[in-house]
Short mmCIF file of C-alpha atoms in Angstrom, two decimals:
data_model
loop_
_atom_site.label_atom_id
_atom_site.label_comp_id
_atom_site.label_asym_id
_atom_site.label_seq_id
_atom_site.Cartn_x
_atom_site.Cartn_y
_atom_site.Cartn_z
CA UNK A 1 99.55 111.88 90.57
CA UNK A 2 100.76 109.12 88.07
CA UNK A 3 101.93 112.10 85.72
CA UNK A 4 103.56 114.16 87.94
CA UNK A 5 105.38 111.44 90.14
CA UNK A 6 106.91 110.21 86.32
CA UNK A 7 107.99 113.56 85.55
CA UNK A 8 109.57 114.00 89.12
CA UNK A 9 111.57 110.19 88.62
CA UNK A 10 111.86 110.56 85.07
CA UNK A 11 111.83 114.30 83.17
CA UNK A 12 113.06 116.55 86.46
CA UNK A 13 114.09 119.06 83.52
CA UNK A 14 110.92 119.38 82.80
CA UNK A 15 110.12 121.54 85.80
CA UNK A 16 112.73 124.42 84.50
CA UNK A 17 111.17 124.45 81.19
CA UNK A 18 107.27 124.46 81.71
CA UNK A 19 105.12 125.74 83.72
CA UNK A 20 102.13 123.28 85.13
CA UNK A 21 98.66 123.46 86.93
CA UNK A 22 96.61 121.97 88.40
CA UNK A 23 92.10 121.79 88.32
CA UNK A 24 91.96 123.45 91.51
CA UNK A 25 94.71 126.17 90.94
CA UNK A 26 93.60 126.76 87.22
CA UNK A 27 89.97 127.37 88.39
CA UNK A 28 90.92 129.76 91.42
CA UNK A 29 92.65 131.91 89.11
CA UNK A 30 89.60 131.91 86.43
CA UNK A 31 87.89 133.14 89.45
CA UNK A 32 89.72 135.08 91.41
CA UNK A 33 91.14 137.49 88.26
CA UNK A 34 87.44 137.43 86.92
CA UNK A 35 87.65 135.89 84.00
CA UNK A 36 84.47 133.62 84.92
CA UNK A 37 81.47 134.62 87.00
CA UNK A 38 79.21 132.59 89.17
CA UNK A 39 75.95 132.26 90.24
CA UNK A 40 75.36 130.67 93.81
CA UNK A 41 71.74 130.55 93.83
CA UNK A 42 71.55 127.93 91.33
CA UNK A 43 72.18 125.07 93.48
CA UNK A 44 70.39 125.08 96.89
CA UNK A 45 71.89 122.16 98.42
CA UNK A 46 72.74 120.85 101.01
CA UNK A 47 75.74 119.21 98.84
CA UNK A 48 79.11 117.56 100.19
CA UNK A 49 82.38 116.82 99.17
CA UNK A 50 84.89 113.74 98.90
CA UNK A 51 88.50 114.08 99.32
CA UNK A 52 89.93 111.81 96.54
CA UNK A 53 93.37 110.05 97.69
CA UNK A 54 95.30 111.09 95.24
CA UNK A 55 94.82 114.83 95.42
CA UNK A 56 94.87 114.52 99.43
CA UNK A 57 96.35 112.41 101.33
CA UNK A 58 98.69 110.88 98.97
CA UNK A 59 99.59 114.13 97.43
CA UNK A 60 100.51 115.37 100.83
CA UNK A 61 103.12 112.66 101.22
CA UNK A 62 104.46 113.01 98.03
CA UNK A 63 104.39 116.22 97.05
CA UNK A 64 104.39 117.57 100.59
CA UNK A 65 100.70 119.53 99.85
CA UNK A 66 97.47 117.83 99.91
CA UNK A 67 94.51 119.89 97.88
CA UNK A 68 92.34 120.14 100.65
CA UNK A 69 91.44 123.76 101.39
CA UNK A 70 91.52 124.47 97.29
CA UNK A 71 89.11 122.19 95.85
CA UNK A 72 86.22 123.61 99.66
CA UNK A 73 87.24 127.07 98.19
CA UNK A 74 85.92 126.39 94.91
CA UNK A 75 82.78 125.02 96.00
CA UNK A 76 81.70 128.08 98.25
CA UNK A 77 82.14 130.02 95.54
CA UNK A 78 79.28 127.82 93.60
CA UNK A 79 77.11 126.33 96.50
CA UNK A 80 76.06 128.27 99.89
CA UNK A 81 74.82 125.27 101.65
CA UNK A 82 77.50 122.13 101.82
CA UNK A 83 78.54 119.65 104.44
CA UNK A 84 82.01 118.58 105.22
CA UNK A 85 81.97 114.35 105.53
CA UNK A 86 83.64 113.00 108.70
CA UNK A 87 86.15 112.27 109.02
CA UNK A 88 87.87 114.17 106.04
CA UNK A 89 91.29 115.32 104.83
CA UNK A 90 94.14 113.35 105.73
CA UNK A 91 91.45 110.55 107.43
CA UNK A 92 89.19 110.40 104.59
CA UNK A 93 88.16 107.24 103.57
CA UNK A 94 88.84 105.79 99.87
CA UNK A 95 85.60 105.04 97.87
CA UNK A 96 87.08 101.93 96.67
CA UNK A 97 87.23 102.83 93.21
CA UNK A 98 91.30 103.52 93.25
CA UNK A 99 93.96 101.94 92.59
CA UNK A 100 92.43 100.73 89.26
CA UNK A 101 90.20 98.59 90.99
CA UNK A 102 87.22 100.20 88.35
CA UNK A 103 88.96 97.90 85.82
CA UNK A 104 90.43 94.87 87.48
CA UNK A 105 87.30 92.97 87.44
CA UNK A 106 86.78 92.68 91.15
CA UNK A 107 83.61 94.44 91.36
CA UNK A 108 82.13 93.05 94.33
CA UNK A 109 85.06 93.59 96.45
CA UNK A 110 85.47 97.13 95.13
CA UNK A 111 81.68 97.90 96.15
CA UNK A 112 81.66 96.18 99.40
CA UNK A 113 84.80 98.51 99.92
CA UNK A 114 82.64 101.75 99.29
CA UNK A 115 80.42 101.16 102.07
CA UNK A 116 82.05 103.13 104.69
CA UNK A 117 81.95 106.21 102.44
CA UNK A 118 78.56 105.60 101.82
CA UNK A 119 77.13 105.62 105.32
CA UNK A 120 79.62 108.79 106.04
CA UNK A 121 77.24 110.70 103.01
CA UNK A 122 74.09 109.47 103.74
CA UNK A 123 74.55 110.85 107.15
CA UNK A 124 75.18 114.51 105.44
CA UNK A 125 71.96 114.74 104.22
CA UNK A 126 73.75 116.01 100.82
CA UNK A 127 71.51 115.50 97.58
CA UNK A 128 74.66 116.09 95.71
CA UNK A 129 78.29 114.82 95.69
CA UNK A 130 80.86 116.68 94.21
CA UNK A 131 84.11 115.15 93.18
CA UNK A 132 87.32 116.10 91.24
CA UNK A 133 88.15 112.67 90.17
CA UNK A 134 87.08 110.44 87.54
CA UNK A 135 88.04 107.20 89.18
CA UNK A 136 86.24 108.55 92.39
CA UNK A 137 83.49 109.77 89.96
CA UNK A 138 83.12 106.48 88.04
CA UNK A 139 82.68 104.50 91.47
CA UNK A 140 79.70 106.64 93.25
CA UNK A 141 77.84 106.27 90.01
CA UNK A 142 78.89 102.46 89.93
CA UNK A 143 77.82 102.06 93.26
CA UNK A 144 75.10 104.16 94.39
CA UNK A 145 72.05 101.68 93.40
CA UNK A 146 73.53 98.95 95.74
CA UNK A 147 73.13 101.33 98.78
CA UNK A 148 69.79 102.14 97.93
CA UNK A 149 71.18 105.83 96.85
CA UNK A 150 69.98 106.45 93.11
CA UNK A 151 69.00 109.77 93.99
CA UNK A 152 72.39 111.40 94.42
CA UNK A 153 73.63 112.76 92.32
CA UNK A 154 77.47 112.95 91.45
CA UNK A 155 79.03 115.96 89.93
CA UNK A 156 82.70 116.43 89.09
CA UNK A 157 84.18 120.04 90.89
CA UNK A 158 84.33 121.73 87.07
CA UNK A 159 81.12 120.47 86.31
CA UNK A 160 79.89 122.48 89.01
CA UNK A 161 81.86 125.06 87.97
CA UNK A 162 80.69 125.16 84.23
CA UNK A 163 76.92 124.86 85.62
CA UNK A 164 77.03 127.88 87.84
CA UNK A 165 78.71 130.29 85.51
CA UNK A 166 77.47 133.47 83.88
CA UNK A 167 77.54 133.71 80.36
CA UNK B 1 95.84 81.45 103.10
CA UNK B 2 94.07 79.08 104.79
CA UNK B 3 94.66 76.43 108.02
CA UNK B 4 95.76 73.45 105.00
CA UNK B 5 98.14 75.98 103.66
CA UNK B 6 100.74 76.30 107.00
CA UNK B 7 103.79 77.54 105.87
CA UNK B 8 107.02 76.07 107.47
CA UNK B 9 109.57 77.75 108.81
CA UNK B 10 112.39 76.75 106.25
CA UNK B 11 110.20 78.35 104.13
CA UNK B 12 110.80 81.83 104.75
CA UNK B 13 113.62 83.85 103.46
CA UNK B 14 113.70 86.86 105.99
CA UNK B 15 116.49 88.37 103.00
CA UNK B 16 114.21 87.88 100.01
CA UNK B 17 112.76 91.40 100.09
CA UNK B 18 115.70 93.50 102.18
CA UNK B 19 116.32 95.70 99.47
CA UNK B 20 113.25 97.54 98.95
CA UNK B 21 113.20 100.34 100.29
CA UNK B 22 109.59 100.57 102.06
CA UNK B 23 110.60 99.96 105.83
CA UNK B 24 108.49 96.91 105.68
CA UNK B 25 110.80 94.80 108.07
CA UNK B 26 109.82 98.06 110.82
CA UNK B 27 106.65 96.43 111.63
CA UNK B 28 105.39 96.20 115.00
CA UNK B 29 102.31 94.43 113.98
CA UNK B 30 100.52 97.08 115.94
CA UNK B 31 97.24 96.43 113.54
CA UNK B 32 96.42 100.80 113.43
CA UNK B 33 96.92 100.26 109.36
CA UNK B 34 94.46 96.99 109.75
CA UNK B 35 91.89 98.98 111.80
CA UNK B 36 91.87 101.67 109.39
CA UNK B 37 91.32 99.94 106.05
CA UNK B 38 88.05 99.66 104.50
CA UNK B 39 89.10 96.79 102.77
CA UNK B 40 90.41 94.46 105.64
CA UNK B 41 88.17 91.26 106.34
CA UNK B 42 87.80 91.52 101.98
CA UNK B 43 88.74 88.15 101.36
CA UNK B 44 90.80 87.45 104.02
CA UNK B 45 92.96 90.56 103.25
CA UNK B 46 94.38 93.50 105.92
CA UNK B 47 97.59 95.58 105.10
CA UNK B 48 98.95 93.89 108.45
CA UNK B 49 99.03 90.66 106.79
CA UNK B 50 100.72 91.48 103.71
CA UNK B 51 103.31 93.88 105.53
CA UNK B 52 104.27 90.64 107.31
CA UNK B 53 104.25 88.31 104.36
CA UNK B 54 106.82 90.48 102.67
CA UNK B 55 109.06 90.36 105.90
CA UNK B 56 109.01 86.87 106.13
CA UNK B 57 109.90 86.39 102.44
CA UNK B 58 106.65 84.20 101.12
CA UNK B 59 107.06 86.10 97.89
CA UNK B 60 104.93 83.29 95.83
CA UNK B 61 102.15 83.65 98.10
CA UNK B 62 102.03 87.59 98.06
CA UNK B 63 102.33 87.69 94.06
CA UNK B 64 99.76 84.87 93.65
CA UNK B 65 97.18 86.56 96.32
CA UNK B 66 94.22 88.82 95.40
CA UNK B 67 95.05 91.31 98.21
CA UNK B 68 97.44 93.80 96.22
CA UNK B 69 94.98 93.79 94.18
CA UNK B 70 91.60 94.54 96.64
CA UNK B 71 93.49 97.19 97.79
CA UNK B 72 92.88 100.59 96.52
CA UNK B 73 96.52 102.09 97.05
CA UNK B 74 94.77 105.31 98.91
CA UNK B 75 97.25 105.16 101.89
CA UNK B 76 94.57 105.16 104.77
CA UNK B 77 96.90 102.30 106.38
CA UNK B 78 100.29 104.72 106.03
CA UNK B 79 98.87 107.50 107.41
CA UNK B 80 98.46 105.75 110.80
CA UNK B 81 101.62 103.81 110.96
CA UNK B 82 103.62 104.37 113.66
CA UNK B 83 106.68 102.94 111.58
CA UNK B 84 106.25 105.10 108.78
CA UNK B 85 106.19 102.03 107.09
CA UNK B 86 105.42 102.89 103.13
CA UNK B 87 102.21 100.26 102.69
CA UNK B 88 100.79 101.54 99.47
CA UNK B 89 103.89 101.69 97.61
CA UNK B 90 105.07 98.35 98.56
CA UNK B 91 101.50 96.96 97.74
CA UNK B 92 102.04 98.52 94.07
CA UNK B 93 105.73 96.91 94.25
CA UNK B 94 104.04 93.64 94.99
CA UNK B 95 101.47 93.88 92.04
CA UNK B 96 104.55 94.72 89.72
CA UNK B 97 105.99 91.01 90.23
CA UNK B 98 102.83 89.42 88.87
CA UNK B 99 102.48 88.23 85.05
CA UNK B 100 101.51 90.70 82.86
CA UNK B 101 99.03 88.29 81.23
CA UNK B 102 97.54 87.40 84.77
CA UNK B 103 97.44 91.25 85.60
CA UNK B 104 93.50 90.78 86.95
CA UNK B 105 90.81 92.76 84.65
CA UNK B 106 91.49 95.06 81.88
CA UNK B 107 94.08 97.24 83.85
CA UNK B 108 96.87 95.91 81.66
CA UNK B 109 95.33 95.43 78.54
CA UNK B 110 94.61 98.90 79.05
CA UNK B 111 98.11 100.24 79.19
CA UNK B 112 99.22 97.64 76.44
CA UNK B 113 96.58 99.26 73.94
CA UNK B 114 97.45 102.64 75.06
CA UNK B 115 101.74 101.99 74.80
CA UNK B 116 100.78 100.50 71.25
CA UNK B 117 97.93 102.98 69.91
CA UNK B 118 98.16 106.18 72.45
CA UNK B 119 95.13 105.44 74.07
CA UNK B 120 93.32 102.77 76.36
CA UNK B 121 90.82 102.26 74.16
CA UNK B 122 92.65 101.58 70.95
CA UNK B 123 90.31 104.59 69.33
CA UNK B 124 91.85 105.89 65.46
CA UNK B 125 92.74 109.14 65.20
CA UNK B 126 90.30 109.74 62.66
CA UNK B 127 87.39 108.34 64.88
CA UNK B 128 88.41 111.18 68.25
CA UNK B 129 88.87 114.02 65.99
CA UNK B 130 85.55 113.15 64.43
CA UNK B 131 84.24 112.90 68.36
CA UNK B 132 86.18 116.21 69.61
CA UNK B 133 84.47 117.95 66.34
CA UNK B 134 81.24 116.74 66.99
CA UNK B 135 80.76 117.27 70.71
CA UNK B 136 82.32 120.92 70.04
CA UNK B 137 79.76 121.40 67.61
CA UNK B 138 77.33 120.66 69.89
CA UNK B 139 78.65 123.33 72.41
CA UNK B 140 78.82 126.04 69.25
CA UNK B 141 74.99 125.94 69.40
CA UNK B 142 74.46 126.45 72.75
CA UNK B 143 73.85 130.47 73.93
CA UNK B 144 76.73 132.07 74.96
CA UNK B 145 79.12 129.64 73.13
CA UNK B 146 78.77 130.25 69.41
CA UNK B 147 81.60 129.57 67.57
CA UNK B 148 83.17 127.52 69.97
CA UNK B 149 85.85 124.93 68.30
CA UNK B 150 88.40 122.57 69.87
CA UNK B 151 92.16 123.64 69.01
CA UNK B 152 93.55 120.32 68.17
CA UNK B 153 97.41 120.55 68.22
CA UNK B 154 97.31 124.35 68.34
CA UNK B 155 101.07 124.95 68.54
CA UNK B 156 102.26 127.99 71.31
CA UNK B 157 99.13 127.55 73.15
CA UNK B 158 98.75 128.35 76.86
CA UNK B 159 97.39 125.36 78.48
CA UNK B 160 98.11 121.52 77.08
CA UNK B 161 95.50 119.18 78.39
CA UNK B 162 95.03 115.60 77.94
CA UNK B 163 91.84 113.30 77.58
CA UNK B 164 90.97 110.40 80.40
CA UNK B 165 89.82 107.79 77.80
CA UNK B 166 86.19 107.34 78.97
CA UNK B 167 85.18 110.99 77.98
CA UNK B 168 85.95 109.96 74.16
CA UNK B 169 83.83 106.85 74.87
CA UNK B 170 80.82 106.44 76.85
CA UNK B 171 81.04 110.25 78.44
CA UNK B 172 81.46 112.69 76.08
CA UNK B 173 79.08 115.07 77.35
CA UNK B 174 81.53 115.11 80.53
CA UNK B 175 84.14 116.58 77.77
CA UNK B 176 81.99 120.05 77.91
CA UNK B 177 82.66 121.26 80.93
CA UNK B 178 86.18 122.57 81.07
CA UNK B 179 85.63 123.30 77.17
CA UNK B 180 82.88 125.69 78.42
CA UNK B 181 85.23 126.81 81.18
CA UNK B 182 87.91 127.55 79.05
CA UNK B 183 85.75 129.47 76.49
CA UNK B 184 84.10 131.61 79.05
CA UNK B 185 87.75 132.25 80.60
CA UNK B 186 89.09 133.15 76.83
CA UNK B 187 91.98 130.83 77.98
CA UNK B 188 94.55 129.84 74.80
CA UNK B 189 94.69 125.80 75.23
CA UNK B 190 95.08 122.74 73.13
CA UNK B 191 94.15 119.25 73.19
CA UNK B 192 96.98 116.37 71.05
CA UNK B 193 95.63 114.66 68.24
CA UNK B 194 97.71 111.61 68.70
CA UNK B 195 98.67 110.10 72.18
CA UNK B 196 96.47 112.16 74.12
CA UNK B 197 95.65 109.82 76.82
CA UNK B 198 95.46 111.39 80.20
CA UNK B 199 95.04 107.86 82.49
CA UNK B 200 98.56 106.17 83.13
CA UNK B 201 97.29 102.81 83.97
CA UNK B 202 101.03 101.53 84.97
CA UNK B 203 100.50 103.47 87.92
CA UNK B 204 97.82 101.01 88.86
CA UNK B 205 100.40 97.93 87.63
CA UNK B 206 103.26 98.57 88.85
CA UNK B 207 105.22 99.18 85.50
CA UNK B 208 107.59 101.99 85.85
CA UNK B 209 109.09 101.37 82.37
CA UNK B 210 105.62 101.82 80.97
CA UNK B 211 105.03 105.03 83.09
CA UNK B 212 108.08 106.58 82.12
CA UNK B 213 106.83 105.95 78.11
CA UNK B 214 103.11 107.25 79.23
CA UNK B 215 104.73 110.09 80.81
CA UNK B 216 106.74 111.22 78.39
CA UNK B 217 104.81 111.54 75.50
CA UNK B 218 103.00 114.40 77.57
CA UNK B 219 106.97 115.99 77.97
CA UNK B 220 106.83 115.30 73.77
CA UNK B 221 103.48 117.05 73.10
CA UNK B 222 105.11 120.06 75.21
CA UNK B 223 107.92 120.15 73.56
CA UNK B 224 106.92 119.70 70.17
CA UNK B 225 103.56 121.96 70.57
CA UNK B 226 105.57 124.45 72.53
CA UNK B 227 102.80 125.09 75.53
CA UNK B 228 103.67 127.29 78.23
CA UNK B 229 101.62 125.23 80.88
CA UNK B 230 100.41 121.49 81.32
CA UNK B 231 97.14 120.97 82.96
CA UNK B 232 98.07 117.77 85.48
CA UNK B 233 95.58 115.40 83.98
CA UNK B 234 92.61 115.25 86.19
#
């Protein structure tokens, strides 16, 4: 987000020169042309999945597409059984830990903040969270003990990835 | 702001923040972007509130505040407003006017170490090649992935990537997976030695000056290592 919106204000030439990609459309293609194989039977589930702002909703308004149907792609490709949260998409709801609020020292605002996303995962069920984000990432992790949720377990989308493949 | 702090009405400067450019004087102090925060009622903040502080002009009051700082920029509020008002922008705007030195938490002191060093954490170059090496050696002996190294600065490579700084610190074993992905995929990438930070804390300060520098050491690095492609940091 913070890269791309500087090269869009800043280094538009850029664009003409390079060519860019994102996690989600880098691991599609790994997939799709076969250049990495999955297995789906290695995680049983039931897992869900957070929509971090940046790649979402904020994306969406800046960039006029939000990674939403990518990133779900990806994930039936590694799990059978996962759980949308709701709401999701456009209404998702931050887990506090943007913004740079993971280092600004206000720690017990930033997990009072998360609790909202909390009760939306606990009421999937899901053992395991996946996530493309590292701030998103950093703050389940942070946050999970004070919601009495130790046992889930937090996995970043390419983690996933790298743990179900075939080599 | 409490009851002892009442601010008078010769006070406010309806003009002091006309010329940015967020629609902020469109409020209708409807209250949807209040409603759908998760952080309202945090310390007395709501988007609402701060909309309206900016309208009125109580500039010292909005810089000093914690609120631009509670929030979490993620645009919840914006996505309901009827106004089109641009909330998370103009909260980042806000948090630009504040001291650098009383920037809360490490955010800043982040991006100062990283515009002086290349990196958040003010690591040596000698120390994150050693860690790169390591944790690649530590892949090599895995099945599947012998002989695995990391291409540091591997010039007419595919695929630049950058580091976030906490994967060369306390999570380098979260440095493996796309290293495994790309092995498996045979893709042709690199990694820089120097500057290779992938965060661009200014985004979360407000410093567009320091964003442009962030950002274009990446435009360097693809440039001078002539890539084809830039992963978008993660």
């Amino acid at each position: 987000m913070a890269t791309r919106s500087g090269f869009e204000k800043h280094y538009p030439e850029v664009f003409e020169k390079f060519e860019f990609v994102t996690v989600f459309d880098l691991l599609i293609k790994y997939i799709k042309e076969g250049r990495i194989k999955l297995d789906k039977t290695r995680f049983k589930g039931p897992a869900t999945y957070h929509d971090p702002c940046n790649y979402g909703r904020k994306a969406q308004k800046v960039f006029g597409h939000g990674y939403f149907d990518e990133p779900r792609w990806i994930l039936s490709q590694c799990v059978e059984n996962w759980i949308d949260l709701y709401p999701a998409t456009m209404n998702q709801i931050c887990c506090g830990g943007g913004g740079g609020t993971l280092v600004n020292s206000y720690n017990e605002e930033r997990t009072y903040y998360g609790r909202r996303k909390m009760d939306q995962i606990r009421a999937t069920g899901a053992g395991m969270l996946v996530v493309p984000c590292h701030s998103c990432h950093g703050q389940f992790n942070s946050i999970k003990k004070a919601y009495d949720m130790e046992g889930l377990e937090v996995k970043y989308l390419w983690e996933l990835v790298a743990d179900c493949m075939i080599v | 702001m409490t009851a002892k702090d009442i601010i008078h009405m010769n006070e406010l400067d309806h003009s002091r923040f006309k010329s940015w450019g967020f629609s902020q004087d469109f409020c209708v102090t409807c209250g949807l972007c209040s409603s759908s925060c998760p952080a309202t009622g945090i310390d007395g903040f709501d988007p609402r509130k701060l909309i309206r502080m900016l309208s009125l002009g109580l500039e010292s009051e909005v810089v000093a505040s914690r609120w631009p700082w509670i929030c979490t920029l993620c645009a919840k509020c914006e996505n309901v407003c009827p106004m089109e008002i641009d909330i998370a922008d103009a909260v980042r705007r806000v948090r630009s006017l504040r001291d650098r030195d009383k920037v809360p938490g490490n955010i800043h002191k982040g991006l100062e170490a990283a515009l002086e060093t290349g990196n958040n954490l003010r690591l040596p170059k000698d120390d994150y090649v050693f860690i790169l090496e390591d944790v690649a050696e530590e892949i090599a002996e895995e099945p599947g992935y012998e002989g695995f190294t990391v291409p540091i600065d591997k010039k007419g490579a595919n695929i630049l990537t950058t580091i976030h700084n906490k994967l060369v610190n306390t999570h380098t074993e979260d440095l493996k997976h796309w290293w495994r992905i790309f092995h498996a995929a045979k893709e042709d990438w690199t990694v820089p030695s120097e500057n290779w930070e992938g965060t661009n804390w200014a985004y979360f300060t407000g410093d567009d000056e320091a964003m442009k520098i962030m950002t274009g050491r990446i435009v360097d690095h693809m440039n001078k290592l002539e890539v084809k492609t830039l992963m978008w940091p993660e």
